[in-house]
Short mmCIF file of C-alpha atoms in Angstrom, two decimals:
data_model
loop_
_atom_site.label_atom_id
_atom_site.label_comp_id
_atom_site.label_asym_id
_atom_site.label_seq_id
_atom_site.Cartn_x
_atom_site.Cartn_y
_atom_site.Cartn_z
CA UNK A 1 1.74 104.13 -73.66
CA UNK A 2 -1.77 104.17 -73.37
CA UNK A 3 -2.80 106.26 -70.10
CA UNK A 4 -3.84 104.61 -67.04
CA UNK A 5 -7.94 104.81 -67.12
CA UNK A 6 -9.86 106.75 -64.34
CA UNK A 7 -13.41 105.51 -62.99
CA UNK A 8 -16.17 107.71 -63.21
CA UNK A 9 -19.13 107.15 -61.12
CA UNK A 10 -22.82 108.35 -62.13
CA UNK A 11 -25.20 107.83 -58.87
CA UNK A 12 -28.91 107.85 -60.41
CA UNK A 13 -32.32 107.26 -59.20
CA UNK A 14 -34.05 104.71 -60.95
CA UNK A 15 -37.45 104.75 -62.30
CA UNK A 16 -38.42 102.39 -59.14
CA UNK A 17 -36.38 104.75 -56.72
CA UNK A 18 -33.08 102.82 -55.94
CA UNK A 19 -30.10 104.17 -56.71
CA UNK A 20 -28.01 102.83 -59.91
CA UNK A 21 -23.78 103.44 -60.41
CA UNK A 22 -22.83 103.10 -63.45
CA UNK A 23 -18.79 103.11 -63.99
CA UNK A 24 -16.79 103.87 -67.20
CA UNK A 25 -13.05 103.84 -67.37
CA UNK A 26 -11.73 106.94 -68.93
CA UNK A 27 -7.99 108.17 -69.64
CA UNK A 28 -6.60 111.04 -68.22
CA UNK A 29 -6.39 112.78 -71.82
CA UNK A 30 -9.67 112.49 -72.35
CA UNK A 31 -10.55 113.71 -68.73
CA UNK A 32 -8.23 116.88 -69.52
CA UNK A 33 -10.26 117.28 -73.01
CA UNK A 34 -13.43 117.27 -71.18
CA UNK A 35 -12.14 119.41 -68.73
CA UNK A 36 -10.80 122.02 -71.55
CA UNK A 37 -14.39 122.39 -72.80
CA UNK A 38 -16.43 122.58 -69.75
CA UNK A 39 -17.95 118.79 -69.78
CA UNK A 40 -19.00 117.05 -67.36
CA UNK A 41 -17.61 113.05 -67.17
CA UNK A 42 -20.39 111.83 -66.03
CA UNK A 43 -22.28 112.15 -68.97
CA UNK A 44 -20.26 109.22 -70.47
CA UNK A 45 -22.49 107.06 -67.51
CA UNK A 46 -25.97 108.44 -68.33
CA UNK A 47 -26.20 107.06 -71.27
CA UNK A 48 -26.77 103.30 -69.51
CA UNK A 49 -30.25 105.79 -67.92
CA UNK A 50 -31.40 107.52 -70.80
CA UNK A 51 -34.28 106.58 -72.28
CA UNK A 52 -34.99 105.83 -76.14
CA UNK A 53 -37.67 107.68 -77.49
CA UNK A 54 -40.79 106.82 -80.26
CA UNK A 55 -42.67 109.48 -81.97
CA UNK A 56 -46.33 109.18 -83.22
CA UNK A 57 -46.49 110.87 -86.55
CA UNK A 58 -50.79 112.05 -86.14
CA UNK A 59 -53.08 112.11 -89.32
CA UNK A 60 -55.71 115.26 -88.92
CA UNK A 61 -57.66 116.57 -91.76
CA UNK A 62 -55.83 117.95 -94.47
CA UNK A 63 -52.42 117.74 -92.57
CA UNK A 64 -49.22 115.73 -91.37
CA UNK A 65 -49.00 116.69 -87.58
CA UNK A 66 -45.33 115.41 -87.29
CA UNK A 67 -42.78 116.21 -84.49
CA UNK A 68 -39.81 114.32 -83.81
CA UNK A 69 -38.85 112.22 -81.34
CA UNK A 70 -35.43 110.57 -80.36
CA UNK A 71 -32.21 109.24 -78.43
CA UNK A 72 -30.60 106.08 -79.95
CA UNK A 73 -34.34 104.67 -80.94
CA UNK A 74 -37.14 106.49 -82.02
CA UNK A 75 -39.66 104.66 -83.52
CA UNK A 76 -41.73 106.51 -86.50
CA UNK A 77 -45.94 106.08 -86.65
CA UNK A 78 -46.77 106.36 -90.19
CA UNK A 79 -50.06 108.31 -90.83
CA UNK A 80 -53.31 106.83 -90.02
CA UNK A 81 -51.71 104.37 -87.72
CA UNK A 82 -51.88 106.02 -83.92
CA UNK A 83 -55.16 103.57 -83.27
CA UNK A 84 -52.43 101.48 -83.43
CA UNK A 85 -50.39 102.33 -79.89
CA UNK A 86 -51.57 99.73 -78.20
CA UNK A 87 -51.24 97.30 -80.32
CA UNK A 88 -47.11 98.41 -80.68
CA UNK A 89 -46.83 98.70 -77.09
CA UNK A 90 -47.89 94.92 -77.09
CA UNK A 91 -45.28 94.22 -79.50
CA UNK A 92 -42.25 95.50 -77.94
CA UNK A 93 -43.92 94.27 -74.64
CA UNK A 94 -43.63 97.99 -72.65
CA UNK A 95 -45.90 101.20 -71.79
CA UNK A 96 -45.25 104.44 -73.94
CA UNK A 97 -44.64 107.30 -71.78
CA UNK A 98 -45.78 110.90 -73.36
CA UNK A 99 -42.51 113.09 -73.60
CA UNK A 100 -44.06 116.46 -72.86
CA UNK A 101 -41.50 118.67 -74.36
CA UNK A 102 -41.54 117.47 -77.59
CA UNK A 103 -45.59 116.88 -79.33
CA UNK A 104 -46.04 113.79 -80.53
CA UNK A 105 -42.88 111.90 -78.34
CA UNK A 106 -43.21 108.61 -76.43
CA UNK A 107 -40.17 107.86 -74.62
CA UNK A 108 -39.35 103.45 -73.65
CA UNK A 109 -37.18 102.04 -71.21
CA UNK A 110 -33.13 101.93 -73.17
CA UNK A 111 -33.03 98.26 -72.95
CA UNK A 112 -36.10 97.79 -75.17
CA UNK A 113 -34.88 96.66 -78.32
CA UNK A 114 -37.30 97.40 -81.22
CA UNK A 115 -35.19 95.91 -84.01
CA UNK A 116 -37.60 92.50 -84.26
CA UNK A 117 -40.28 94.14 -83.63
CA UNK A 118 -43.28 94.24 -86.41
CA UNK A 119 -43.81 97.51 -85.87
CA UNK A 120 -39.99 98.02 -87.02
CA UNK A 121 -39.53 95.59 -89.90
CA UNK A 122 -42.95 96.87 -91.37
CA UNK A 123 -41.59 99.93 -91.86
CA UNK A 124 -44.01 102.10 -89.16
CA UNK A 125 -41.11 103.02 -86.66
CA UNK A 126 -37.24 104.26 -86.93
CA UNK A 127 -34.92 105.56 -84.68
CA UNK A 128 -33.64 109.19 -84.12
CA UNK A 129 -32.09 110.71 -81.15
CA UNK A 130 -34.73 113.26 -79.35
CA UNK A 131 -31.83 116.43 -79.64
CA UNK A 132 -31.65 115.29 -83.37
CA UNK A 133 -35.57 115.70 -83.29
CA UNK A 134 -35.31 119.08 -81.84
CA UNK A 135 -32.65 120.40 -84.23
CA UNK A 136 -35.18 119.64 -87.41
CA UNK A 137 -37.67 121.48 -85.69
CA UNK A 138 -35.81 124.57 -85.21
CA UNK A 139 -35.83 124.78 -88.75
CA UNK A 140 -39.61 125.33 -88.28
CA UNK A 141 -40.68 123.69 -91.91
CA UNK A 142 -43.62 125.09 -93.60
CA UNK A 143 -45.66 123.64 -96.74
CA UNK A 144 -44.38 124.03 -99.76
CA UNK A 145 -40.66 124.56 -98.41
CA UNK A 146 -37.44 123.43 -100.49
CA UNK A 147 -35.19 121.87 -98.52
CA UNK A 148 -31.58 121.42 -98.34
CA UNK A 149 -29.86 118.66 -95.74
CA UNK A 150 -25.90 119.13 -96.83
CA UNK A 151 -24.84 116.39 -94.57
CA UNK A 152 -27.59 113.47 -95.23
CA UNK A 153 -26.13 110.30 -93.76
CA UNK A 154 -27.20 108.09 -92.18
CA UNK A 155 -31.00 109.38 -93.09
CA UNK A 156 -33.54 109.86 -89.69
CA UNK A 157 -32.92 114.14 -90.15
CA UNK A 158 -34.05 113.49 -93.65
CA UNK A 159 -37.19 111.36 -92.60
CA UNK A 160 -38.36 113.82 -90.49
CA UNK A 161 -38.02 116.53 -92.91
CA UNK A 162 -40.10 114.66 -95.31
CA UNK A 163 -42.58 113.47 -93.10
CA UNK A 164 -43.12 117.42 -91.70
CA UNK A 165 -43.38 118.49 -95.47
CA UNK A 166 -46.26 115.70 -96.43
CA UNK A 167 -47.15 116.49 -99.57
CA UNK A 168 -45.37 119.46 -100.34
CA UNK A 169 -41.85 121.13 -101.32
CA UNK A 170 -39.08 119.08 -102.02
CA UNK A 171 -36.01 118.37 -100.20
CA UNK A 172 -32.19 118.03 -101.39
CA UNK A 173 -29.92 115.16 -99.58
CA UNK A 174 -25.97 115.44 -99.90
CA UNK A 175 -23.64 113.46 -98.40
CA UNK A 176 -20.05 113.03 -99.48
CA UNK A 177 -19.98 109.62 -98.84
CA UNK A 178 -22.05 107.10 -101.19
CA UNK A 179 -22.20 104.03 -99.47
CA UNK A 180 -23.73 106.03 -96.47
CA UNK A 181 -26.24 108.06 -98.58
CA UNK A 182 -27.20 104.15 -100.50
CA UNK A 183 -28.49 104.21 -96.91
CA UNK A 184 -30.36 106.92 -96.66
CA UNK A 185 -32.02 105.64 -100.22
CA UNK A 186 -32.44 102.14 -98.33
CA UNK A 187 -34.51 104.26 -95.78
CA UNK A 188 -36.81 106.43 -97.79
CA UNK A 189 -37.79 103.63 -99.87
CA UNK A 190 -38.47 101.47 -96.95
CA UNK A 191 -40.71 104.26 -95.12
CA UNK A 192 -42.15 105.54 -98.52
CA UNK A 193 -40.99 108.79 -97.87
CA UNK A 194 -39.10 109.50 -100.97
CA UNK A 195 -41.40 111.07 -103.84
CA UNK A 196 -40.20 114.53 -103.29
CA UNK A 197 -36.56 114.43 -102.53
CA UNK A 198 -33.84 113.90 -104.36
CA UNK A 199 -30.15 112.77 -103.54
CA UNK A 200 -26.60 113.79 -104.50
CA UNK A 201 -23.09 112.29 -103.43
CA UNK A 202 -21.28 115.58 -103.21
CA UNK A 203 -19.14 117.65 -101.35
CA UNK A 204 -21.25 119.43 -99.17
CA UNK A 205 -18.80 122.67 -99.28
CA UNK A 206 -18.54 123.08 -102.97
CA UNK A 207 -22.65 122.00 -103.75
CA UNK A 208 -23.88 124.36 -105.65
CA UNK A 209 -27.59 123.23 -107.13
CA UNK A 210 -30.25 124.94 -106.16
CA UNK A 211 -33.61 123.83 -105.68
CA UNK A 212 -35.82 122.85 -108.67
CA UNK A 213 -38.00 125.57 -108.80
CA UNK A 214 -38.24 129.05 -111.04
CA UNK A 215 -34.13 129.59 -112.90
CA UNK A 216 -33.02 132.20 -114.39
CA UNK A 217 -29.26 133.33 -115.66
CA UNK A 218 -27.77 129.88 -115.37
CA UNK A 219 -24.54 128.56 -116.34
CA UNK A 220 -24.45 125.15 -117.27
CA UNK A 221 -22.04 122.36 -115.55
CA UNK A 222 -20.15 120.98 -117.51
CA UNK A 223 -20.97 117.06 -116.58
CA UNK A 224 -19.59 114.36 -117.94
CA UNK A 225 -21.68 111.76 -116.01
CA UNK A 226 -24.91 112.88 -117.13
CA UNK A 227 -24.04 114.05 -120.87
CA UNK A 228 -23.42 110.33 -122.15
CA UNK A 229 -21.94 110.29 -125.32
CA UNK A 230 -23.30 114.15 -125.81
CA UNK A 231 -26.81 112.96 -125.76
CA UNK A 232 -29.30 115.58 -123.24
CA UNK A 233 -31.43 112.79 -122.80
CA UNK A 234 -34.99 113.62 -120.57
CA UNK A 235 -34.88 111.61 -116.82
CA UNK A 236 -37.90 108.83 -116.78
CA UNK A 237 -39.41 107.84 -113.49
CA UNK A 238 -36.72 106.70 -111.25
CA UNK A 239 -35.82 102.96 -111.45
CA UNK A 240 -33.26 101.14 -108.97
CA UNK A 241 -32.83 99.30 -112.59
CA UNK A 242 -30.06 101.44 -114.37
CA UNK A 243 -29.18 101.70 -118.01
CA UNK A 244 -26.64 98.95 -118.88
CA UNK A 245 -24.50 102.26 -120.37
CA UNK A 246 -24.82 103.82 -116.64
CA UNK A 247 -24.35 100.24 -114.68
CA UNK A 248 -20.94 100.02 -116.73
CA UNK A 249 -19.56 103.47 -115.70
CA UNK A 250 -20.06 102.92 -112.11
CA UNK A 251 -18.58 99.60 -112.10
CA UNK A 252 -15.18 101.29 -113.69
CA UNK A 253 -15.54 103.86 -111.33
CA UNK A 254 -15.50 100.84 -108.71
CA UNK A 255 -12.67 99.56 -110.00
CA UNK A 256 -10.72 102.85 -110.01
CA UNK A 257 -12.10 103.76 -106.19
CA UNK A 258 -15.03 105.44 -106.22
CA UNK A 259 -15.07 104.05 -102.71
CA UNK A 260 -13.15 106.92 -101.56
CA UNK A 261 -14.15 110.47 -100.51
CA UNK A 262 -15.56 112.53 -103.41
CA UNK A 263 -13.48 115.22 -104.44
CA UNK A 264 -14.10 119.42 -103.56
CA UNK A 265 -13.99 119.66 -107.92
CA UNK A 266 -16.14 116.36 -108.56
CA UNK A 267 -19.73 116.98 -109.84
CA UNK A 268 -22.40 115.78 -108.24
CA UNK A 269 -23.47 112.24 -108.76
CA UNK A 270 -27.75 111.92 -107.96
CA UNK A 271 -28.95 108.40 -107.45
CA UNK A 272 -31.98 109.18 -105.97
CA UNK A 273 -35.02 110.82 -107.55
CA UNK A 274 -38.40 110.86 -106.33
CA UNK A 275 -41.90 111.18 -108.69
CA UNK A 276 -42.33 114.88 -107.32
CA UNK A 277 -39.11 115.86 -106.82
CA UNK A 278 -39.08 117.69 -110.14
CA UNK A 279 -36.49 115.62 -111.64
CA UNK A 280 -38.69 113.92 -114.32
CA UNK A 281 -38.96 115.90 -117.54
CA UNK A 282 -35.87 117.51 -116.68
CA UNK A 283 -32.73 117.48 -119.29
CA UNK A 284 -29.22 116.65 -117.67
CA UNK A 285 -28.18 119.73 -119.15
CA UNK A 286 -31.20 121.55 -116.85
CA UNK A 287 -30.55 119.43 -113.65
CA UNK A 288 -27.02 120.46 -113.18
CA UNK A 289 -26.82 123.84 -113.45
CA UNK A 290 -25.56 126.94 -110.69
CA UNK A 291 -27.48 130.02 -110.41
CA UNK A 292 -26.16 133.47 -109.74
CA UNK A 293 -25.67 135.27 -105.94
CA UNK A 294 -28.66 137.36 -107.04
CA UNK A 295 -31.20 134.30 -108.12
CA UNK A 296 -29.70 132.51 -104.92
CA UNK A 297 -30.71 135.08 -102.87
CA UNK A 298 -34.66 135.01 -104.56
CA UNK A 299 -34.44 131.27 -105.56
CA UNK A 300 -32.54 129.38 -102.89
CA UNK A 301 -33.65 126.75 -100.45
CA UNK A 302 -35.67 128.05 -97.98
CA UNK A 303 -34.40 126.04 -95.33
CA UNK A 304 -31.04 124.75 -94.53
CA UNK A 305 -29.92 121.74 -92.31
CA UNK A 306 -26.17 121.40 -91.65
CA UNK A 307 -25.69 118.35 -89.33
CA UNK A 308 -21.63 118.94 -89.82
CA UNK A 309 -19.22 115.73 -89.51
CA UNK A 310 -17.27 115.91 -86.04
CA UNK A 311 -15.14 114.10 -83.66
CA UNK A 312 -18.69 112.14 -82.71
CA UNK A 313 -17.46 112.84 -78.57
CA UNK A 314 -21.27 114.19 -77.61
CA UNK A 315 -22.44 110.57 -78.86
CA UNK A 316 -22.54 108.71 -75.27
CA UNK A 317 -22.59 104.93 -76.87
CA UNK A 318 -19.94 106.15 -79.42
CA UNK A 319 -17.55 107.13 -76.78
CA UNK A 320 -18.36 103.88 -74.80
CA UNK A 321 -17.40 101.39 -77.65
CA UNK A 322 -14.19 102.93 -76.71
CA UNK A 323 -13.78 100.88 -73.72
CA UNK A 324 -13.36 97.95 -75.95
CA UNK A 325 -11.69 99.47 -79.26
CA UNK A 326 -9.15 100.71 -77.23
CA UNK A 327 -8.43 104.33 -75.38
CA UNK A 328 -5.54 104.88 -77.96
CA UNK A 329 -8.50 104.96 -80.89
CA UNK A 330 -9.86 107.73 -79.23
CA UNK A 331 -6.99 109.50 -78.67
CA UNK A 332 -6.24 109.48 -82.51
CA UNK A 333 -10.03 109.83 -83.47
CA UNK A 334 -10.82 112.77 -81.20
CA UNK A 335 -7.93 114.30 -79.35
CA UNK A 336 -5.57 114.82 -82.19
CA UNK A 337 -5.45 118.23 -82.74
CA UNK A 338 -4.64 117.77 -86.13
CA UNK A 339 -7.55 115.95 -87.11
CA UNK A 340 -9.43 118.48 -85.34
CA UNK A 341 -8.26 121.16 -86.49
CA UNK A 342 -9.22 119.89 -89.99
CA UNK A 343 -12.60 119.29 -88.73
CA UNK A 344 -13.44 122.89 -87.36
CA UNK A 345 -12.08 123.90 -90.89
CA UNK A 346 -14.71 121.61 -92.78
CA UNK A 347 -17.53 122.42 -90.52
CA UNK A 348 -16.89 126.30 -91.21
CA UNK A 349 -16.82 125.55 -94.97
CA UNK A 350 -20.12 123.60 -95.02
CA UNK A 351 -21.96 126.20 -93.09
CA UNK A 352 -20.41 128.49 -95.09
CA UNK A 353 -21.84 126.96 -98.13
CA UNK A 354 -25.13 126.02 -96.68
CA UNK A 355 -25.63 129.78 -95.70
CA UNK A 356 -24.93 130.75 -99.35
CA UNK A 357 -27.52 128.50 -100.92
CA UNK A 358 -29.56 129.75 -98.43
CA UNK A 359 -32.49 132.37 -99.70
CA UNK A 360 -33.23 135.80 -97.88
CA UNK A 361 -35.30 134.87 -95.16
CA UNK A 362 -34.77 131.76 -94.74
CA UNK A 363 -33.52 129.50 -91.97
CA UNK A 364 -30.27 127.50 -91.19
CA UNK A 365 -29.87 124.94 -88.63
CA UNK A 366 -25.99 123.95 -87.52
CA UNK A 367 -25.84 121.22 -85.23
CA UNK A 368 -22.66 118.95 -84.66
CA UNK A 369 -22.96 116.00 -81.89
CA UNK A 370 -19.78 117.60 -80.37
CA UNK A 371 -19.67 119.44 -77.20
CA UNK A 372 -16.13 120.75 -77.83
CA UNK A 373 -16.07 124.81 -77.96
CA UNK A 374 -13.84 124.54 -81.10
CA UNK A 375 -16.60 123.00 -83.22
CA UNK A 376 -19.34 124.80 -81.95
CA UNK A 377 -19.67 128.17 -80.74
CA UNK A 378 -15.78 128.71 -82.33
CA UNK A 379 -17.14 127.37 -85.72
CA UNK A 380 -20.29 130.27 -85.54
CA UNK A 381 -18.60 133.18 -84.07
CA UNK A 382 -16.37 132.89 -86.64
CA UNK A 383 -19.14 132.70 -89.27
CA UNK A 384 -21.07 136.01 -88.21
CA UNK A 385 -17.64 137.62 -88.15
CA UNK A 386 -17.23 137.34 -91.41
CA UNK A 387 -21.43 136.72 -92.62
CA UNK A 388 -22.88 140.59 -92.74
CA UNK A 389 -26.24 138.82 -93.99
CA UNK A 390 -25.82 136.08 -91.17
CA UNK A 391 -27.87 136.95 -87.99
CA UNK A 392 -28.38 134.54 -84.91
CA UNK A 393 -31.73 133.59 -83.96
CA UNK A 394 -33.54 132.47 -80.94
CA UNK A 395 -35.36 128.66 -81.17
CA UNK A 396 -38.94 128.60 -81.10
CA UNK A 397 -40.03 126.94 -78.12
CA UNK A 398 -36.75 126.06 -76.61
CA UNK A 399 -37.49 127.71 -73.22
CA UNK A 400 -39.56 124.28 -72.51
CA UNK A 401 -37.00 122.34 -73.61
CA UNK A 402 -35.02 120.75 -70.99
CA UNK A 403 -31.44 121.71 -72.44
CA UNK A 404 -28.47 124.26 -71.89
CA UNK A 405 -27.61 127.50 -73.37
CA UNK A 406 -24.72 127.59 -75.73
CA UNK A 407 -21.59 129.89 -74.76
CA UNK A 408 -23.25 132.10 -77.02
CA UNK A 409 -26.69 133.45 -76.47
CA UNK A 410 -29.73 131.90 -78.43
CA UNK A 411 -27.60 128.84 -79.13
CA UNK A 412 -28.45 125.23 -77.39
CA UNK A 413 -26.30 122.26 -75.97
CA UNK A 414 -27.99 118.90 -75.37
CA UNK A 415 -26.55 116.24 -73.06
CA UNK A 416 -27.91 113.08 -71.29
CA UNK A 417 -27.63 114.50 -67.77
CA UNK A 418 -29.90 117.67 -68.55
CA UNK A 419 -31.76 116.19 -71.21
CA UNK A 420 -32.08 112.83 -71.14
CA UNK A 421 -30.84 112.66 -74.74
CA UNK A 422 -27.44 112.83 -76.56
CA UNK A 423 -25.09 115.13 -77.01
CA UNK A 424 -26.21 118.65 -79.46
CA UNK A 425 -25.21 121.59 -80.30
CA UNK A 426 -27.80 123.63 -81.85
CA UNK A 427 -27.65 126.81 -83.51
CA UNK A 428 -29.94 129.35 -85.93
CA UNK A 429 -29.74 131.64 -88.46
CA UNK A 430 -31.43 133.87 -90.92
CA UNK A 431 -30.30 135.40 -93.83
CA UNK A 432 -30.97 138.91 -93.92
CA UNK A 433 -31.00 141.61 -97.37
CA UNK A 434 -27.70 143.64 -97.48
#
């Protein structure tokens, strides 16, 4: 039987100084799971109080000022466009407030809806949560950087990691499911964002390309979906019109599933290729090939995002569509142990891979929207046990941030009550020479 639902009350001052309750039914299970990891219930209420978020992306000479901004909508200002704040604020019909803690952030009322806006469907704003923001920044990008997001669905961490490189680098999406990464394609077209990155439906824990840059010592895949009929044919600009051969394959593929989860021993499938992404020129036979430890270690990305798949439970709104799916879902989508269990296994795996495509001296960013100890601060101690070359870094410019520290020093949790954001866990590392 489904258990008997207990009311949580949030008492908050509104922006005009009354006081707001906002009530949420939860189940005792859930209240014990909270309980387990330290959470406060009332989060599950802020979320009806916490503001979106837009970010101004600022053109200066010869560089891309971007920082990200956040929580359920953050709206995107493509470069050479902040003359145009008033003229957006007229659109969505509300004042931008500065968000001080982030550069470039402009927070709105959460009822403002942006999705008919002109702003929106012309492609100048998008939304990202404002913890999601932060996380991307702790990988503090540089020019030039190679980039590697292992988990790239459903696309704003990738937009922002473009828009920080400019014209520079190149960044690598994965995501093991296609449908969701078609998205993130759908997106960097949309914002023209996607000359230098390219995208692979993979498994993020068995990946194992490495950035387009100088090789050495490879061993080729062996790569059926690329070698057509033997041929090492050169890749052309990209088209989103495919070779009748290629259009054919994926249709049986269709037919036999390829809906389903990619396997840990499938190769990696790209569909997306921008004009600087280093792609073009490129044999099949020199795309998909694995370097050594050694050229990893010299060669490898030089920053690392892994935004790890999790039971979802720091996402306020998530956990609220709840109420009307039913408290049973969520006792099978985030309380089964089993399924958890499986989860904390996957996130250590995709670290763990994301850490050893990782070069010496670079950076890694873990983040899950979790708050559960299991995922998070479990996942890393685990890690650096077993990760000599792994060390634990503080965050940049996290003391003004308005957010907790982790159970574990130098890491951060995000929540709506502290933050006014979602739920994030955020933690660093470096790769150091053994």
């Amino acid at each position: 039987m489904e258990s008997e639902p207990v009311i949580v009350q949030l008492h908050h001052d509104s922006s005009k100084g009354a006081e707001a309750t906002s009530n949420l039914p939860l189940p005792d299970a859930f209240l014990q799971f909270l309980n387990q990891n330290g959470i406060d219930p009332a989060i599950y209420t802020a979320g009806d109080f916490t503001p979106r978020y837009i970010r101004f992306l600022l053109h200066v000479i010869f560089a891309l000022l971007c920082a990200y901004l956040c929580f359920l909508v953050f709206e995107r200002l493509k470069p050479g466009c902040e003359e145009q704040l008033e003229a957006i604020e007229a659109d969505i019909r509300c004042k931008l407030e500065k968000v001080e803690w982030l550069p470039n952030f402009y927070s709105l009322p959460p009822h403002i809806q942006i999705a008919s806006s002109k702003a929106y469907q012309e492609g100048k704003i998008y939304g990202i949560d404002a913890a999601s923001g932060a996380a991307v920044s702790a990988l503090n990008i540089s020019t030039g950087d190679h980039v590697l997001d292992l988990c790239a669905a459903p696309g704003a961490k990738l937009c922002m990691v473009l828009e920080l490189l400019g014209n520079s680098g190149s960044v690598t999406g994965v995501d093991v499911a296609r449908h969701r990464l078609a998205a993130c394609r759908t997106l960097l077209q949309k914002y023209e964002l996607g000359d230098h990155c390219r995208l692979f439906v993979a498994d993020g824990a068995s990946f194992s390309l490495s950035p387009i840059r100088v090789h050495s010592d490879f061993k080729s895949l062996n790569n059926r979906e690329f070698n057509m009929e033997g041929d090492d044919l050169l890749y052309k600009e990209w088209s989103s019109r495919r070779p009748w051969k290629e259009r054919k394959k994926t249709q049986k593929g269709r037919e036999k599933g390829s809906l389903q989860p990619v396997l840990h021993n499938q190769d990696p499938e790209l569909i997306y290729y921008g004009r600087c992404a280093g792609v073009v020129g490129l044999s099949k036979s020199e795309l998909f090939q694995t370097v050594s430890s050694h050229d990893i270690s010299q060669h490898g990305y030089d920053k690392v995002l892994v935004d790890a798949e999790c039971t979802h439970d720091g996402s306020i709104k998530h956990i609220q569509k709840f109420e009307n799916w039913g408290w049973t879902t969520l006792e099978r989508r985030v309380l089964d142990a089993e399924r958890t269990d499986d989860l904390t296994v996957l996130q250590f795996r995709l670290l763990t891979n994301g850490f050893k495509l990782l070069k010496v001296g670079g950076y890694l960013v873990y983040s899950t929207c979790s708050l559960t100890y299991a995922q998070n601060e479990d996942v890393v101690e685990k890690f650096l046990s077993l990760n000599a070359s792994a060390e634990l870094l503080e965050i940049d410019g996290s003391k003004s941030w308005p957010c907790k520290s982790g159970r574990i020093p130098k890491t951060l949790r995000f929540d709506p009550l502290t933050c006014r954001t979602s739920g994030l866990f955020v933690a660093k590392f470096t790769k150091v020479a053994t």
